[in-house]
PDB file of C-alpha atoms in Angstrom:
ATOM      1  CA  MET A   1     -16.248   2.008   3.451  1.00 66.00           C
ATOM      2  CA  SER A   2     -13.995   4.532   1.749  1.00 65.00           C
ATOM      3  CA  SER A   3     -15.853   7.314   3.578  1.00 83.00           C
ATOM      4  CA  ILE A   4     -14.771   5.765   6.896  1.00 87.00           C
ATOM      5  CA  THR A   5     -11.183   4.873   5.989  1.00 87.00           C
ATOM      6  CA  ASN A   6     -10.437   7.402   3.204  1.00 86.00           C
ATOM      7  CA  LEU A   7      -8.761   4.534   1.323  1.00 87.00           C
ATOM      8  CA  LYS A   8      -9.073   4.336  -2.450  1.00 87.00           C
ATOM      9  CA  GLY A   9      -8.009   2.040  -5.260  1.00 87.00           C
ATOM     10  CA  ASP A  10      -5.559  -0.738  -4.455  1.00 86.00           C
ATOM     11  CA  SER A  11      -5.257   0.308  -0.806  1.00 84.00           C
ATOM     12  CA  LEU A  12      -9.012  -0.040  -0.305  1.00 88.00           C
ATOM     13  CA  GLN A  13      -9.060  -3.378  -2.111  1.00 88.00           C
ATOM     14  CA  ASN A  14      -6.166  -4.700  -0.011  1.00 87.00           C
ATOM     15  CA  PHE A  15      -7.879  -3.564   3.178  1.00 88.00           C
ATOM     16  CA  MET A  16     -11.170  -5.227   2.215  1.00 89.00           C
ATOM     17  CA  ASN A  17      -9.429  -8.463   1.213  1.00 89.00           C
ATOM     18  CA  GLN A  18      -7.445  -8.633   4.428  1.00 89.00           C
ATOM     19  CA  TYR A  19     -10.079  -7.552   6.964  1.00 91.00           C
ATOM     20  CA  HIS A  20     -13.418  -8.802   5.658  1.00 91.00           C
ATOM     21  CA  PRO A  21     -15.565 -10.352   8.403  1.00 93.00           C
ATOM     22  CA  GLU A  22     -17.024 -13.829   8.115  1.00 94.00           C
ATOM     23  CA  ILE A  23     -20.476 -13.974   6.527  1.00 95.00           C
ATOM     24  CA  LYS A  24     -21.991 -15.294   9.774  1.00 96.00           C
ATOM     25  CA  LYS A  25     -20.774 -12.179  11.594  1.00 95.00           C
ATOM     26  CA  VAL A  26     -22.023  -9.865   8.867  1.00 95.00           C
ATOM     27  CA  LYS A  27     -25.507 -11.324   9.075  1.00 96.00           C
ATOM     28  CA  LYS A  28     -25.611 -10.551  12.808  1.00 96.00           C
ATOM     29  CA  MET A  29     -24.173  -7.020  12.574  1.00 97.00           C
ATOM     30  CA  ASN A  30     -26.219  -3.865  12.546  1.00 97.00           C
ATOM     31  CA  ASP A  31     -24.910  -0.608  11.035  1.00 95.00           C
ATOM     32  CA  TYR A  32     -23.219   0.474  14.273  1.00 97.00           C
ATOM     33  CA  ASP A  33     -21.480  -2.906  14.641  1.00 96.00           C
ATOM     34  CA  MET A  34     -20.242  -2.775  11.044  1.00 95.00           C
ATOM     35  CA  ILE A  35     -18.860   0.754  11.375  1.00 95.00           C
ATOM     36  CA  SER A  36     -17.145  -0.192  14.647  1.00 96.00           C
ATOM     37  CA  TYR A  37     -15.655  -3.283  13.006  1.00 95.00           C
ATOM     38  CA  ILE A  38     -14.347  -1.236  10.083  1.00 94.00           C
ATOM     39  CA  LYS A  39     -12.803   1.414  12.363  1.00 94.00           C
ATOM     40  CA  LYS A  40     -11.110  -1.220  14.539  1.00 94.00           C
ATOM     41  CA  SER A  41      -9.854  -3.116  11.497  1.00 93.00           C
ATOM     42  CA  TYR A  42      -8.615   0.100   9.902  1.00 91.00           C
ATOM     43  CA  ALA A  43      -6.563   0.908  13.002  1.00 91.00           C
ATOM     44  CA  GLU A  44      -4.961  -2.550  12.757  1.00 91.00           C
ATOM     45  CA  TYR A  45      -4.409  -2.045   9.022  1.00 89.00           C
ATOM     46  CA  LEU A  46      -2.603   1.235   9.636  1.00 88.00           C
ATOM     47  CA  LYS A  47      -0.300  -0.386  12.181  1.00 87.00           C
ATOM     48  CA  SER A  48       0.567  -3.314   9.919  1.00 84.00           C
ATOM     49  CA  GLY A  49       0.550  -1.206   6.766  1.00 71.00           C
ATOM     50  CA  SER A  50       3.052   1.288   8.046  1.00 51.00           C
ATOM     51  CA  ARG A  51       5.483  -1.546   8.814  1.00 51.00           C
ATOM     52  CA  GLN A  52       4.951  -3.071   5.367  1.00 55.00           C
ATOM     53  CA  THR A  53       5.466   0.291   3.668  1.00 50.00           C
ATOM     54  CA  ALA A  54       8.675   0.876   5.608  1.00 42.00           C
ATOM     55  CA  LEU A  55       9.939  -2.537   4.549  1.00 47.00           C
ATOM     56  CA  LEU A  56       9.166  -1.828   0.895  1.00 47.00           C
ATOM     57  CA  PHE A  57      11.096   1.442   0.932  1.00 47.00           C
ATOM     58  CA  ALA A  58      14.016  -0.137   2.794  1.00 46.00           C
ATOM     59  CA  LYS A  59      14.685  -2.506  -0.140  1.00 45.00           C
TER      60      LYS A  59
END
């Protein structure tokens, strides 16, 4: 996953905790589906993460 998102350490862990798919979905996904899911989730993470980072620095 880090090769797709370039996330490491705590950032990667936070991403995985927040955007993990349900086990039923995982069992039905092929490699292409999983990579697409990760890319879509990463785009959402960047949007929400940039707002959270801005809020942290504003304090």
